[in-house]
Structure formats: structure tokens, C-alpha cells
Amino acid sequence: MANDFVTEASLREPLAGTLMKPSASLAPSVSDLKKYRISRRESQEKFWGRFGVTQSSGSRFETGLAIPAPVALLLKLYVNGKLNDGDLLG
């Protein structure tokens, strides 16, 4: 991988698989995020727990609450394969 550094510009780019909205710098698309979790056949508790987020907060994120930048960054890296389950706390 030529450049594994995360730049501010790269955070504004959409994720592969359209998890991130192009118009929002770090906010994942609500419907795409929920579809991604469901496609992995994971509960909210298991999916969000790996990012240090409670099930309750994860549910709120899936219904439109803004996702904090650090969590959005972890999501982006995870979906792009830069992080795996062993790299995360959950």
C-alpha cells in the first residue's frame, strides 16, 4: 500500500461500497450503514461494540444521529479493510 496515511481530504471521499455520503465529511449514510451491518448478520451490540459504541448509541446512529468523527474514521478504515476485528477493542 503506497500511502496508509489518513488525510483530511481522504476523509471526505466516499467509502468503497458507498458507506460514506460524498457531501458529508465523516457522516456515514444511515441506510447504507444499517444495510452493511445487516449484510454481515451482526447485531447492533456486536457491530457497534467493536468500535467502542453502545448498542443504544449505535441504534441512534442508524436512525440519523450524527456519528462522532473518531467513530466515523474507524468505520471507514474497517470497511476499507485497513482495520480488522483484531485491531479493534470490541
PDB file of N, CA and C in Angstrom:
ATOM      1  N   MET A   1       0.833  -1.164   0.000  1.00  0.00           N
ATOM      2  CA  MET A   1       0.000   0.000   0.000  1.00  0.00           C
ATOM      3  C   MET A   1       0.882   1.233   0.000  1.00  0.00           C
ATOM      4  N   ALA A   2       0.716   2.007  -0.992  1.00  0.00           N
ATOM      5  CA  ALA A   2       1.588   3.154  -1.205  1.00  0.00           C
ATOM      6  C   ALA A   2       1.497   4.174  -0.079  1.00  0.00           C
ATOM      7  N   ASN A   3       0.285   4.497   0.344  1.00  0.00           N
ATOM      8  CA  ASN A   3       0.137   5.541   1.341  1.00  0.00           C
ATOM      9  C   ASN A   3      -0.983   5.180   2.299  1.00  0.00           C
ATOM     10  N   ASP A   4      -0.612   4.773   3.508  1.00  0.00           N
ATOM     11  CA  ASP A   4      -1.606   4.408   4.506  1.00  0.00           C
ATOM     12  C   ASP A   4      -1.957   5.567   5.423  1.00  0.00           C
ATOM     13  N   PHE A   5      -1.435   6.751   5.154  1.00  0.00           N
ATOM     14  CA  PHE A   5      -1.739   7.901   5.982  1.00  0.00           C
ATOM     15  C   PHE A   5      -3.131   8.418   5.660  1.00  0.00           C
ATOM     16  N   VAL A   6      -3.859   8.812   6.688  1.00  0.00           N
ATOM     17  CA  VAL A   6      -5.194   9.359   6.510  1.00  0.00           C
ATOM     18  C   VAL A   6      -5.089  10.869   6.474  1.00  0.00           C
ATOM     19  N   THR A   7      -5.553  11.460   5.397  1.00  0.00           N
ATOM     20  CA  THR A   7      -5.536  12.909   5.287  1.00  0.00           C
ATOM     21  C   THR A   7      -6.950  13.437   5.409  1.00  0.00           C
ATOM     22  N   GLU A   8      -7.064  14.705   5.676  1.00  0.00           N
ATOM     23  CA  GLU A   8      -8.380  15.321   5.770  1.00  0.00           C
ATOM     24  C   GLU A   8      -9.143  15.161   4.457  1.00  0.00           C
ATOM     25  N   ALA A   9      -8.455  15.296   3.349  1.00  0.00           N
ATOM     26  CA  ALA A   9      -9.106  15.142   2.045  1.00  0.00           C
ATOM     27  C   ALA A   9      -9.619  13.728   1.855  1.00  0.00           C
ATOM     28  N   SER A  10      -8.869  12.729   2.301  1.00  0.00           N
ATOM     29  CA  SER A  10      -9.310  11.343   2.122  1.00  0.00           C
ATOM     30  C   SER A  10     -10.534  11.031   2.968  1.00  0.00           C
ATOM     31  N   LEU A  11     -10.711  11.762   4.066  1.00  0.00           N
ATOM     32  CA  LEU A  11     -11.889  11.536   4.906  1.00  0.00           C
ATOM     33  C   LEU A  11     -13.155  12.041   4.229  1.00  0.00           C
ATOM     34  N   ARG A  12     -13.013  12.962   3.284  1.00  0.00           N
ATOM     35  CA  ARG A  12     -14.187  13.487   2.587  1.00  0.00           C
ATOM     36  C   ARG A  12     -14.584  12.622   1.397  1.00  0.00           C
ATOM     37  N   GLU A  13     -13.705  11.684   0.992  1.00  0.00           N
ATOM     38  CA  GLU A  13     -14.010  10.817  -0.136  1.00  0.00           C
ATOM     39  C   GLU A  13     -15.005   9.747   0.300  1.00  0.00           C
ATOM     40  N   PRO A  14     -15.890   9.371  -0.592  1.00  0.00           N
ATOM     41  CA  PRO A  14     -16.832   8.303  -0.239  1.00  0.00           C
ATOM     42  C   PRO A  14     -16.104   6.974  -0.063  1.00  0.00           C
ATOM     43  N   LEU A  15     -16.647   6.130   0.804  1.00  0.00           N
ATOM     44  CA  LEU A  15     -16.086   4.802   1.005  1.00  0.00           C
ATOM     45  C   LEU A  15     -16.402   3.905  -0.170  1.00  0.00           C
ATOM     46  N   ALA A  16     -15.588   2.912  -0.357  1.00  0.00           N
ATOM     47  CA  ALA A  16     -15.933   1.879  -1.334  1.00  0.00           C
ATOM     48  C   ALA A  16     -17.224   1.238  -0.851  1.00  0.00           C
ATOM     49  N   GLY A  17     -18.166   1.019  -1.722  1.00  0.00           N
ATOM     50  CA  GLY A  17     -19.448   0.472  -1.322  1.00  0.00           C
ATOM     51  C   GLY A  17     -20.414   1.535  -0.857  1.00  0.00           C
ATOM     52  N   THR A  18     -20.092   2.792  -1.038  1.00  0.00           N
ATOM     53  CA  THR A  18     -20.942   3.935  -0.721  1.00  0.00           C
ATOM     54  C   THR A  18     -21.423   4.000   0.720  1.00  0.00           C
ATOM     55  N   LEU A  19     -20.539   3.681   1.663  1.00  0.00           N
ATOM     56  CA  LEU A  19     -20.923   3.807   3.062  1.00  0.00           C
ATOM     57  C   LEU A  19     -20.933   5.271   3.492  1.00  0.00           C
ATOM     58  N   MET A  20     -20.043   6.078   2.937  1.00  0.00           N
ATOM     59  CA  MET A  20     -19.982   7.488   3.302  1.00  0.00           C
ATOM     60  C   MET A  20     -20.689   8.323   2.251  1.00  0.00           C
ATOM     61  N   LYS A  21     -21.385   9.361   2.687  1.00  0.00           N
ATOM     62  CA  LYS A  21     -22.005  10.303   1.761  1.00  0.00           C
ATOM     63  C   LYS A  21     -20.940  11.245   1.230  1.00  0.00           C
ATOM     64  N   PRO A  22     -20.894  11.493  -0.072  1.00  0.00           N
ATOM     65  CA  PRO A  22     -19.897  12.421  -0.597  1.00  0.00           C
ATOM     66  C   PRO A  22     -20.046  13.823  -0.029  1.00  0.00           C
ATOM     67  N   SER A  23     -21.260  14.239   0.286  1.00  0.00           N
ATOM     68  CA  SER A  23     -21.484  15.602   0.754  1.00  0.00           C
ATOM     69  C   SER A  23     -21.156  15.805   2.227  1.00  0.00           C
ATOM     70  N   ALA A  24     -21.078  14.735   2.987  1.00  0.00           N
ATOM     71  CA  ALA A  24     -20.785  14.851   4.408  1.00  0.00           C
ATOM     72  C   ALA A  24     -19.370  14.354   4.656  1.00  0.00           C
ATOM     73  N   SER A  25     -18.592  15.117   5.403  1.00  0.00           N
ATOM     74  CA  SER A  25     -17.184  14.788   5.546  1.00  0.00           C
ATOM     75  C   SER A  25     -16.956  13.437   6.218  1.00  0.00           C
ATOM     76  N   LEU A  26     -17.611  13.155   7.319  1.00  0.00           N
ATOM     77  CA  LEU A  26     -17.388  11.892   8.010  1.00  0.00           C
ATOM     78  C   LEU A  26     -18.670  11.125   8.318  1.00  0.00           C
ATOM     79  N   ALA A  27     -19.822  11.669   8.028  1.00  0.00           N
ATOM     80  CA  ALA A  27     -21.070  11.026   8.427  1.00  0.00           C
ATOM     81  C   ALA A  27     -21.475   9.922   7.461  1.00  0.00           C
ATOM     82  N   PRO A  28     -21.481   8.663   7.930  1.00  0.00           N
ATOM     83  CA  PRO A  28     -21.931   7.575   7.066  1.00  0.00           C
ATOM     84  C   PRO A  28     -23.407   7.710   6.734  1.00  0.00           C
ATOM     85  N   SER A  29     -23.784   7.209   5.582  1.00  0.00           N
ATOM     86  CA  SER A  29     -25.182   7.185   5.183  1.00  0.00           C
ATOM     87  C   SER A  29     -25.927   6.236   6.102  1.00  0.00           C
ATOM     88  N   VAL A  30     -27.031   6.682   6.662  1.00  0.00           N
ATOM     89  CA  VAL A  30     -27.801   5.895   7.615  1.00  0.00           C
ATOM     90  C   VAL A  30     -28.251   4.575   6.997  1.00  0.00           C
ATOM     91  N   SER A  31     -28.875   4.627   5.827  1.00  0.00           N
ATOM     92  CA  SER A  31     -29.398   3.399   5.232  1.00  0.00           C
ATOM     93  C   SER A  31     -28.275   2.457   4.823  1.00  0.00           C
ATOM     94  N   ASP A  32     -27.182   2.986   4.268  1.00  0.00           N
ATOM     95  CA  ASP A  32     -26.075   2.134   3.858  1.00  0.00           C
ATOM     96  C   ASP A  32     -25.372   1.515   5.054  1.00  0.00           C
ATOM     97  N   LEU A  33     -25.242   2.246   6.132  1.00  0.00           N
ATOM     98  CA  LEU A  33     -24.598   1.740   7.332  1.00  0.00           C
ATOM     99  C   LEU A  33     -25.406   0.590   7.917  1.00  0.00           C
ATOM    100  N   LYS A  34     -26.700   0.762   8.008  1.00  0.00           N
ATOM    101  CA  LYS A  34     -27.554  -0.297   8.548  1.00  0.00           C
ATOM    102  C   LYS A  34     -27.527  -1.520   7.621  1.00  0.00           C
ATOM    103  N   LYS A  35     -27.585  -1.293   6.310  1.00  0.00           N
ATOM    104  CA  LYS A  35     -27.524  -2.406   5.353  1.00  0.00           C
ATOM    105  C   LYS A  35     -26.209  -3.159   5.484  1.00  0.00           C
ATOM    106  N   TYR A  36     -25.114  -2.431   5.669  1.00  0.00           N
ATOM    107  CA  TYR A  36     -23.806  -3.068   5.822  1.00  0.00           C
ATOM    108  C   TYR A  36     -23.802  -3.974   7.049  1.00  0.00           C
ATOM    109  N   ARG A  37     -24.299  -3.482   8.181  1.00  0.00           N
ATOM    110  CA  ARG A  37     -24.336  -4.275   9.416  1.00  0.00           C
ATOM    111  C   ARG A  37     -25.201  -5.516   9.229  1.00  0.00           C
ATOM    112  N   ILE A  38     -26.358  -5.329   8.616  1.00  0.00           N
ATOM    113  CA  ILE A  38     -27.277  -6.447   8.415  1.00  0.00           C
ATOM    114  C   ILE A  38     -26.671  -7.468   7.446  1.00  0.00           C
ATOM    115  N   SER A  39     -25.984  -6.987   6.404  1.00  0.00           N
ATOM    116  CA  SER A  39     -25.366  -7.914   5.447  1.00  0.00           C
ATOM    117  C   SER A  39     -24.314  -8.786   6.123  1.00  0.00           C
ATOM    118  N   ARG A  40     -23.727  -8.278   7.190  1.00  0.00           N
ATOM    119  CA  ARG A  40     -22.737  -9.048   7.956  1.00  0.00           C
ATOM    120  C   ARG A  40     -23.415  -9.950   8.984  1.00  0.00           C
ATOM    121  N   ARG A  41     -24.734  -9.851   9.082  1.00  0.00           N
ATOM    122  CA  ARG A  41     -25.537 -10.656  10.021  1.00  0.00           C
ATOM    123  C   ARG A  41     -25.074 -10.459  11.464  1.00  0.00           C
ATOM    124  N   GLU A  42     -24.875  -9.189  11.815  1.00  0.00           N
ATOM    125  CA  GLU A  42     -24.440  -8.869  13.167  1.00  0.00           C
ATOM    126  C   GLU A  42     -25.491  -8.040  13.882  1.00  0.00           C
ATOM    127  N   SER A  43     -25.594  -8.273  15.179  1.00  0.00           N
ATOM    128  CA  SER A  43     -26.479  -7.453  15.996  1.00  0.00           C
ATOM    129  C   SER A  43     -25.864  -6.069  16.151  1.00  0.00           C
ATOM    130  N   GLN A  44     -26.688  -5.123  16.548  1.00  0.00           N
ATOM    131  CA  GLN A  44     -26.163  -3.779  16.812  1.00  0.00           C
ATOM    132  C   GLN A  44     -25.119  -3.835  17.913  1.00  0.00           C
ATOM    133  N   GLU A  45     -25.369  -4.642  18.926  1.00  0.00           N
ATOM    134  CA  GLU A  45     -24.443  -4.738  20.054  1.00  0.00           C
ATOM    135  C   GLU A  45     -23.064  -5.224  19.600  1.00  0.00           C
ATOM    136  N   LYS A  46     -23.022  -6.269  18.786  1.00  0.00           N
ATOM    137  CA  LYS A  46     -21.745  -6.803  18.328  1.00  0.00           C
ATOM    138  C   LYS A  46     -21.050  -5.845  17.365  1.00  0.00           C
ATOM    139  N   PHE A  47     -21.795  -5.337  16.381  1.00  0.00           N
ATOM    140  CA  PHE A  47     -21.202  -4.454  15.383  1.00  0.00           C
ATOM    141  C   PHE A  47     -20.649  -3.187  16.015  1.00  0.00           C
ATOM    142  N   TRP A  48     -21.470  -2.468  16.759  1.00  0.00           N
ATOM    143  CA  TRP A  48     -21.044  -1.197  17.326  1.00  0.00           C
ATOM    144  C   TRP A  48     -20.060  -1.368  18.469  1.00  0.00           C
ATOM    145  N   GLY A  49     -20.139  -2.486  19.178  1.00  0.00           N
ATOM    146  CA  GLY A  49     -19.220  -2.744  20.288  1.00  0.00           C
ATOM    147  C   GLY A  49     -17.768  -2.773  19.843  1.00  0.00           C
ATOM    148  N   ARG A  50     -17.506  -3.244  18.626  1.00  0.00           N
ATOM    149  CA  ARG A  50     -16.120  -3.314  18.146  1.00  0.00           C
ATOM    150  C   ARG A  50     -15.522  -1.918  17.982  1.00  0.00           C
ATOM    151  N   PHE A  51     -16.382  -0.884  17.874  1.00  0.00           N
ATOM    152  CA  PHE A  51     -15.906   0.499  17.745  1.00  0.00           C
ATOM    153  C   PHE A  51     -16.003   1.271  19.059  1.00  0.00           C
ATOM    154  N   GLY A  52     -16.313   0.558  20.147  1.00  0.00           N
ATOM    155  CA  GLY A  52     -16.425   1.198  21.451  1.00  0.00           C
ATOM    156  C   GLY A  52     -17.709   1.986  21.626  1.00  0.00           C
ATOM    157  N   VAL A  53     -18.751   1.597  20.888  1.00  0.00           N
ATOM    158  CA  VAL A  53     -20.039   2.296  20.918  1.00  0.00           C
ATOM    159  C   VAL A  53     -21.083   1.359  21.505  1.00  0.00           C
ATOM    160  N   THR A  54     -21.948   1.866  22.361  1.00  0.00           N
ATOM    161  CA  THR A  54     -23.011   1.035  22.930  1.00  0.00           C
ATOM    162  C   THR A  54     -24.072   0.718  21.879  1.00  0.00           C
ATOM    163  N   GLN A  55     -24.857  -0.304  22.149  1.00  0.00           N
ATOM    164  CA  GLN A  55     -25.947  -0.667  21.248  1.00  0.00           C
ATOM    165  C   GLN A  55     -26.918   0.486  21.110  1.00  0.00           C
ATOM    166  N   SER A  56     -27.192   1.148  22.206  1.00  0.00           N
ATOM    167  CA  SER A  56     -28.129   2.267  22.196  1.00  0.00           C
ATOM    168  C   SER A  56     -27.653   3.401  21.286  1.00  0.00           C
ATOM    169  N   SER A  57     -26.382   3.769  21.400  1.00  0.00           N
ATOM    170  CA  SER A  57     -25.838   4.828  20.541  1.00  0.00           C
ATOM    171  C   SER A  57     -25.792   4.376  19.092  1.00  0.00           C
ATOM    172  N   GLY A  58     -25.423   3.108  18.862  1.00  0.00           N
ATOM    173  CA  GLY A  58     -25.392   2.567  17.507  1.00  0.00           C
ATOM    174  C   GLY A  58     -26.756   2.636  16.855  1.00  0.00           C
ATOM    175  N   SER A  59     -27.785   2.332  17.618  1.00  0.00           N
ATOM    176  CA  SER A  59     -29.153   2.424  17.112  1.00  0.00           C
ATOM    177  C   SER A  59     -29.486   3.851  16.715  1.00  0.00           C
ATOM    178  N   ARG A  60     -29.073   4.798  17.534  1.00  0.00           N
ATOM    179  CA  ARG A  60     -29.308   6.214  17.222  1.00  0.00           C
ATOM    180  C   ARG A  60     -28.555   6.640  15.969  1.00  0.00           C
ATOM    181  N   PHE A  61     -27.322   6.146  15.802  1.00  0.00           N
ATOM    182  CA  PHE A  61     -26.558   6.470  14.602  1.00  0.00           C
ATOM    183  C   PHE A  61     -27.264   5.929  13.361  1.00  0.00           C
ATOM    184  N   GLU A  62     -27.839   4.737  13.477  1.00  0.00           N
ATOM    185  CA  GLU A  62     -28.525   4.123  12.344  1.00  0.00           C
ATOM    186  C   GLU A  62     -29.835   4.818  12.002  1.00  0.00           C
ATOM    187  N   THR A  63     -30.334   5.628  12.906  1.00  0.00           N
ATOM    188  CA  THR A  63     -31.575   6.351  12.625  1.00  0.00           C
ATOM    189  C   THR A  63     -31.347   7.832  12.359  1.00  0.00           C
ATOM    190  N   GLY A  64     -30.074   8.239  12.218  1.00  0.00           N
ATOM    191  CA  GLY A  64     -29.816   9.596  11.778  1.00  0.00           C
ATOM    192  C   GLY A  64     -29.009  10.489  12.689  1.00  0.00           C
ATOM    193  N   LEU A  65     -28.720  10.068  13.927  1.00  0.00           N
ATOM    194  CA  LEU A  65     -27.883  10.893  14.803  1.00  0.00           C
ATOM    195  C   LEU A  65     -26.480  10.974  14.214  1.00  0.00           C
ATOM    196  N   ALA A  66     -25.886  12.131  14.266  1.00  0.00           N
ATOM    197  CA  ALA A  66     -24.536  12.327  13.719  1.00  0.00           C
ATOM    198  C   ALA A  66     -23.542  11.415  14.429  1.00  0.00           C
ATOM    199  N   ILE A  67     -22.683  10.792  13.653  1.00  0.00           N
ATOM    200  CA  ILE A  67     -21.658   9.901  14.187  1.00  0.00           C
ATOM    201  C   ILE A  67     -20.406  10.730  14.470  1.00  0.00           C
ATOM    202  N   PRO A  68     -19.867  10.626  15.678  1.00  0.00           N
ATOM    203  CA  PRO A  68     -18.648  11.378  16.001  1.00  0.00           C
ATOM    204  C   PRO A  68     -17.514  11.035  15.037  1.00  0.00           C
ATOM    205  N   ALA A  69     -16.688  12.014  14.746  1.00  0.00           N
ATOM    206  CA  ALA A  69     -15.605  11.851  13.775  1.00  0.00           C
ATOM    207  C   ALA A  69     -14.697  10.654  14.067  1.00  0.00           C
ATOM    208  N   PRO A  70     -14.281  10.418  15.321  1.00  0.00           N
ATOM    209  CA  PRO A  70     -13.401   9.268  15.563  1.00  0.00           C
ATOM    210  C   PRO A  70     -14.064   7.929  15.205  1.00  0.00           C
ATOM    211  N   VAL A  71     -15.344   7.805  15.504  1.00  0.00           N
ATOM    212  CA  VAL A  71     -16.070   6.573  15.190  1.00  0.00           C
ATOM    213  C   VAL A  71     -16.241   6.445  13.678  1.00  0.00           C
ATOM    214  N   ALA A  72     -16.554   7.548  13.015  1.00  0.00           N
ATOM    215  CA  ALA A  72     -16.702   7.529  11.557  1.00  0.00           C
ATOM    216  C   ALA A  72     -15.387   7.130  10.890  1.00  0.00           C
ATOM    217  N   LEU A  73     -14.279   7.607  11.411  1.00  0.00           N
ATOM    218  CA  LEU A  73     -12.968   7.261  10.864  1.00  0.00           C
ATOM    219  C   LEU A  73     -12.699   5.767  11.040  1.00  0.00           C
ATOM    220  N   LEU A  74     -12.983   5.239  12.230  1.00  0.00           N
ATOM    221  CA  LEU A  74     -12.805   3.805  12.453  1.00  0.00           C
ATOM    222  C   LEU A  74     -13.677   2.988  11.510  1.00  0.00           C
ATOM    223  N   LEU A  75     -14.922   3.432  11.317  1.00  0.00           N
ATOM    224  CA  LEU A  75     -15.820   2.743  10.390  1.00  0.00           C
ATOM    225  C   LEU A  75     -15.243   2.710   8.981  1.00  0.00           C
ATOM    226  N   LYS A  76     -14.754   3.850   8.540  1.00  0.00           N
ATOM    227  CA  LYS A  76     -14.195   3.944   7.191  1.00  0.00           C
ATOM    228  C   LYS A  76     -13.007   3.008   7.041  1.00  0.00           C
ATOM    229  N   LEU A  77     -12.093   3.027   7.983  1.00  0.00           N
ATOM    230  CA  LEU A  77     -10.919   2.164   7.921  1.00  0.00           C
ATOM    231  C   LEU A  77     -11.305   0.689   7.976  1.00  0.00           C
ATOM    232  N   TYR A  78     -12.297   0.366   8.771  1.00  0.00           N
ATOM    233  CA  TYR A  78     -12.765  -1.020   8.906  1.00  0.00           C
ATOM    234  C   TYR A  78     -13.381  -1.516   7.599  1.00  0.00           C
ATOM    235  N   VAL A  79     -14.265  -0.723   7.029  1.00  0.00           N
ATOM    236  CA  VAL A  79     -14.936  -1.120   5.791  1.00  0.00           C
ATOM    237  C   VAL A  79     -13.941  -1.230   4.641  1.00  0.00           C
ATOM    238  N   ASN A  80     -12.941  -0.371   4.626  1.00  0.00           N
ATOM    239  CA  ASN A  80     -11.928  -0.406   3.567  1.00  0.00           C
ATOM    240  C   ASN A  80     -10.863  -1.474   3.798  1.00  0.00           C
ATOM    241  N   GLY A  81     -10.970  -2.223   4.886  1.00  0.00           N
ATOM    242  CA  GLY A  81     -10.021  -3.297   5.154  1.00  0.00           C
ATOM    243  C   GLY A  81      -8.717  -2.871   5.767  1.00  0.00           C
ATOM    244  N   LYS A  82      -8.607  -1.617   6.195  1.00  0.00           N
ATOM    245  CA  LYS A  82      -7.378  -1.126   6.820  1.00  0.00           C
ATOM    246  C   LYS A  82      -7.295  -1.559   8.294  1.00  0.00           C
ATOM    247  N   LEU A  83      -8.446  -1.831   8.898  1.00  0.00           N
ATOM    248  CA  LEU A  83      -8.545  -2.352  10.273  1.00  0.00           C
ATOM    249  C   LEU A  83      -9.317  -3.651  10.215  1.00  0.00           C
ATOM    250  N   ASN A  84      -8.998  -4.562  11.148  1.00  0.00           N
ATOM    251  CA  ASN A  84      -9.802  -5.776  11.270  1.00  0.00           C
ATOM    252  C   ASN A  84     -10.252  -5.923  12.708  1.00  0.00           C
ATOM    253  N   ASP A  85     -10.983  -6.980  12.980  1.00  0.00           N
ATOM    254  CA  ASP A  85     -11.511  -7.167  14.338  1.00  0.00           C
ATOM    255  C   ASP A  85     -10.413  -7.224  15.385  1.00  0.00           C
ATOM    256  N   GLY A  86      -9.274  -7.789  15.051  1.00  0.00           N
ATOM    257  CA  GLY A  86      -8.165  -7.878  15.992  1.00  0.00           C
ATOM    258  C   GLY A  86      -7.561  -6.525  16.332  1.00  0.00           C
ATOM    259  N   ASP A  87      -7.742  -5.544  15.449  1.00  0.00           N
ATOM    260  CA  ASP A  87      -7.221  -4.196  15.684  1.00  0.00           C
ATOM    261  C   ASP A  87      -8.116  -3.369  16.595  1.00  0.00           C
ATOM    262  N   LEU A  88      -9.366  -3.802  16.745  1.00  0.00           N
ATOM    263  CA  LEU A  88     -10.354  -3.016  17.489  1.00  0.00           C
ATOM    264  C   LEU A  88     -10.643  -3.677  18.839  1.00  0.00           C
ATOM    265  N   LEU A  89     -11.148  -2.894  19.782  1.00  0.00           N
ATOM    266  CA  LEU A  89     -11.412  -3.381  21.136  1.00  0.00           C
ATOM    267  C   LEU A  89     -12.519  -4.433  21.192  1.00  0.00           C
ATOM    268  N   GLY A  90     -13.618  -4.167  20.497  1.00  0.00           N
ATOM    269  CA  GLY A  90     -14.849  -4.951  20.562  1.00  0.00           C
ATOM    270  C   GLY A  90     -14.669  -6.396  20.579  1.00  0.00           C
TER     271      GLY A  90
END
